[in-house]
């Protein structure tokens, strides 16, 4: 069995649809296509694809956050959020329970300018890790999305000048280390431990994408026991339509 997963922070799905999203979706031909930052409410966009069901989580606040999963495979169960009221009003998580694994797509809160949301982010990280570990105790987990952290210096173009900026604070990087040490594998780094200059997000400012001054903040993580099944892990830097590009995972059994 081979399964292909795609994850993409579309930075507003309605805007992305105007930038060839539908063609990209069809070309990538995934079993599971996960979205973050849809910035939508229910009923604002009718976007269906033959052969796929879709599951959405909308933020209470209009035009903000939001996640979704399109799937060719019918899940056993669908969960929105992590069951903690403090975290579950921003539409940040969709979980599908499949026969042999859980699929979680997540849009991790940004610590924001001046790190004004860093304390909340730290609290989120603790609760999200506990949520994933509770799933992992039942069956293996595939977790994907915009995790809003560049884990190591190799994961962004300008590590020295960005140290302690949102997404590259010591605290956020340490939480990522803690999550991986709890039993998860960063699939891209697993296959490409020394790959440099491959990023998934570029600021819209300063011609960052043309200069490839980017960050790798979009991930596929899997439970360690799925690591032997990682076939490919790719970052589609050639695909435009958002300030992020899609990332890909193929698992084989």
XYZ file of C-alpha atoms in Angstrom:
253
model
C 0.000 0.000 0.000
C 1.227 3.475 -0.892
C -0.305 6.685 0.454
C 0.556 10.211 -0.638
C 0.017 13.153 1.704
C 0.219 16.864 0.887
C 0.161 19.744 3.374
C -0.124 23.399 2.387
C -0.611 26.649 4.268
C -2.621 28.434 1.571
C -2.740 31.827 3.365
C -6.378 32.301 2.447
C -7.970 29.582 0.362
C -10.243 31.903 -1.592
C -7.222 33.935 -2.702
C -5.280 30.760 -3.476
C -8.115 29.454 -5.653
C -7.518 32.535 -7.796
C -3.890 31.440 -8.177
C -4.368 27.994 -9.731
C -5.098 26.071 -6.525
C -7.461 23.669 -8.266
C -4.914 22.807 -10.955
C -2.232 22.299 -8.295
C -4.547 20.094 -6.236
C -5.253 17.853 -9.217
C -1.616 17.737 -10.334
C -0.350 16.688 -6.909
C -2.867 13.821 -6.894
C -2.696 13.089 -3.170
C -4.651 10.613 -1.073
C -4.829 13.225 1.684
C -4.548 16.966 1.016
C -4.270 19.027 4.205
C -4.744 22.786 4.379
C -3.868 25.412 6.945
C -4.804 29.078 7.215
C -7.909 28.676 5.063
C -9.248 31.985 6.514
C -12.818 30.942 5.825
C -16.200 30.394 7.405
C -18.651 27.674 6.452
C -20.456 28.405 3.198
C -17.976 30.964 1.835
C -16.517 28.656 -0.805
C -17.900 25.574 -2.516
C -14.757 23.670 -3.471
C -15.319 19.982 -4.078
C -13.179 17.482 -5.978
C -14.478 14.199 -7.420
C -13.499 11.238 -5.276
C -12.704 13.331 -2.197
C -14.551 14.092 1.012
C -13.498 17.152 2.981
C -13.504 18.003 6.680
C -13.150 21.579 7.927
C -12.435 23.407 11.150
C -13.257 27.117 11.122
C -12.104 29.790 13.537
C -14.737 31.713 15.466
C -13.067 34.901 14.213
C -13.844 35.636 10.563
C -11.002 35.566 8.035
C -8.602 33.940 10.480
C -6.732 30.650 10.809
C -8.729 27.527 9.879
C -7.756 24.037 8.698
C -9.158 21.337 6.418
C -8.410 17.884 5.010
C -9.508 16.487 1.661
C -9.343 12.696 1.627
C -9.956 9.860 -0.798
C -10.250 7.432 2.126
C -13.212 7.500 4.458
C -12.132 8.024 8.068
C -13.417 6.042 11.014
C -13.825 9.276 12.971
C -13.183 13.030 12.626
C -12.178 15.331 15.477
C -11.848 19.102 15.412
C -9.569 20.735 17.958
C -7.863 18.943 20.820
C -10.734 18.986 23.303
C -9.426 21.947 25.322
C -11.680 24.996 25.171
C -8.801 27.457 25.549
C -7.316 26.222 22.257
C -10.343 25.201 20.253
C -11.815 28.504 18.999
C -9.272 29.228 16.268
C -9.896 26.243 13.955
C -6.327 25.006 14.222
C -6.623 21.194 14.189
C -8.419 18.495 12.211
C -7.785 14.839 13.074
C -8.865 11.855 10.995
C -8.789 8.392 12.502
C -7.958 5.872 9.790
C -7.665 2.104 10.090
C -3.927 2.047 10.758
C -3.027 5.588 11.815
C -4.248 9.015 12.856
C -3.766 11.972 10.513
C -3.531 15.355 12.223
C -3.251 18.650 10.391
C -2.346 21.662 12.512
C -1.763 25.375 12.204
C 0.387 26.162 15.231
C -0.139 29.618 16.782
C 2.449 32.216 15.798
C 4.283 33.880 18.669
C 3.802 37.189 16.822
C 5.774 40.425 16.762
C 7.417 41.234 20.054
C 6.714 37.617 21.086
C 3.481 38.850 22.597
C 1.908 35.410 22.220
C 4.943 33.336 23.186
C 3.599 32.414 26.626
C 0.378 31.147 25.066
C 2.399 29.313 22.417
C 4.378 27.486 25.126
C 1.131 26.407 26.797
C -0.262 25.254 23.422
C 2.891 23.228 22.731
C 2.576 21.316 25.995
C -1.085 20.526 25.413
C -0.593 19.612 21.755
C 2.236 17.217 22.587
C 0.021 15.527 25.172
C -2.764 15.315 22.576
C -0.466 13.655 20.032
C 0.947 11.230 22.582
C -2.572 10.179 23.607
C -3.305 9.395 19.948
C 0.048 7.662 19.532
C -0.778 5.359 22.440
C -3.676 4.029 20.323
C -2.125 3.867 16.826
C 0.673 5.633 14.913
C 0.290 9.299 14.038
C 1.027 11.372 10.942
C 1.028 15.066 11.872
C 1.459 17.800 9.298
C 1.115 21.498 8.923
C 2.581 24.897 9.578
C 4.331 24.356 12.902
C 5.621 27.942 12.906
C 9.153 27.015 13.943
C 12.428 26.555 12.120
C 13.978 23.808 14.207
C 17.674 24.199 13.424
C 19.886 26.833 11.839
C 19.893 24.800 8.612
C 16.137 25.377 8.427
C 16.283 29.094 7.638
C 18.384 31.361 5.485
C 19.460 33.892 8.126
C 19.616 32.165 11.519
C 21.871 34.657 13.268
C 19.812 37.757 12.502
C 16.546 35.926 13.336
C 17.558 34.445 16.676
C 14.792 35.101 19.219
C 12.400 36.294 16.527
C 9.015 34.561 16.347
C 9.517 31.105 14.877
C 13.181 30.896 15.835
C 13.227 31.489 19.570
C 15.167 29.133 21.782
C 11.900 28.295 23.517
C 10.035 27.279 20.350
C 12.952 25.272 19.035
C 13.263 23.473 22.360
C 9.574 22.516 22.250
C 10.130 21.021 18.807
C 13.077 19.031 20.125
C 10.949 17.825 23.025
C 8.180 16.713 20.671
C 10.575 14.762 18.464
C 12.242 13.161 21.471
C 8.801 12.048 22.675
C 8.642 9.642 19.729
C 8.271 11.501 16.426
C 10.394 11.736 13.275
C 10.838 14.818 11.067
C 10.346 13.056 7.735
C 12.182 15.559 5.538
C 15.261 15.629 7.756
C 15.103 11.844 8.130
C 15.676 11.470 4.388
C 17.612 14.697 3.772
C 19.687 15.346 6.913
C 22.084 17.803 5.286
C 19.885 19.479 2.650
C 20.383 23.241 2.736
C 18.520 26.085 1.084
C 15.200 24.211 0.879
C 12.452 26.179 2.568
C 8.652 26.185 2.724
C 7.859 29.821 3.624
C 9.130 33.171 2.420
C 8.111 36.612 3.595
C 6.249 38.721 1.052
C 8.688 41.528 1.910
C 12.163 42.240 0.544
C 11.767 39.905 -2.477
C 12.439 37.047 -0.070
C 11.241 34.295 -2.378
C 13.277 35.526 -5.346
C 16.320 35.567 -3.075
C 15.313 32.265 -1.443
C 15.550 33.917 1.980
C 13.143 31.418 3.458
C 12.271 29.253 6.447
C 11.335 25.566 6.674
C 8.376 25.749 9.025
C 5.973 23.298 7.332
C 6.457 19.675 8.318
C 5.358 16.097 8.162
C 6.162 14.313 11.418
C 5.381 10.647 11.981
C 5.453 8.337 14.958
C 8.909 6.796 15.104
C 7.508 3.362 14.281
C 6.331 4.723 10.922
C 9.837 5.919 10.012
C 10.699 2.672 8.153
C 7.682 3.354 5.915
C 8.835 6.817 4.755
C 9.296 6.477 1.004
C 9.723 10.110 -0.019
C 9.518 13.520 1.661
C 9.534 16.555 -0.605
C 9.103 20.325 -0.493
C 7.489 21.760 -3.616
C 9.388 25.030 -3.894
C 8.317 25.275 -7.536
C 4.643 25.758 -6.587
C 3.328 29.268 -5.998
C -0.051 30.588 -4.882
C 0.784 31.334 -1.234
C 3.719 32.605 0.813
C 4.158 28.911 1.731
C 4.656 26.033 -0.693
C 3.208 22.524 -0.347
C 5.143 19.787 1.436
C 4.740 16.107 0.659
C 5.070 12.709 2.299
C 4.719 9.270 0.711
C 4.410 6.259 3.000
C 4.611 2.647 1.815
C 3.680 -0.545 3.611
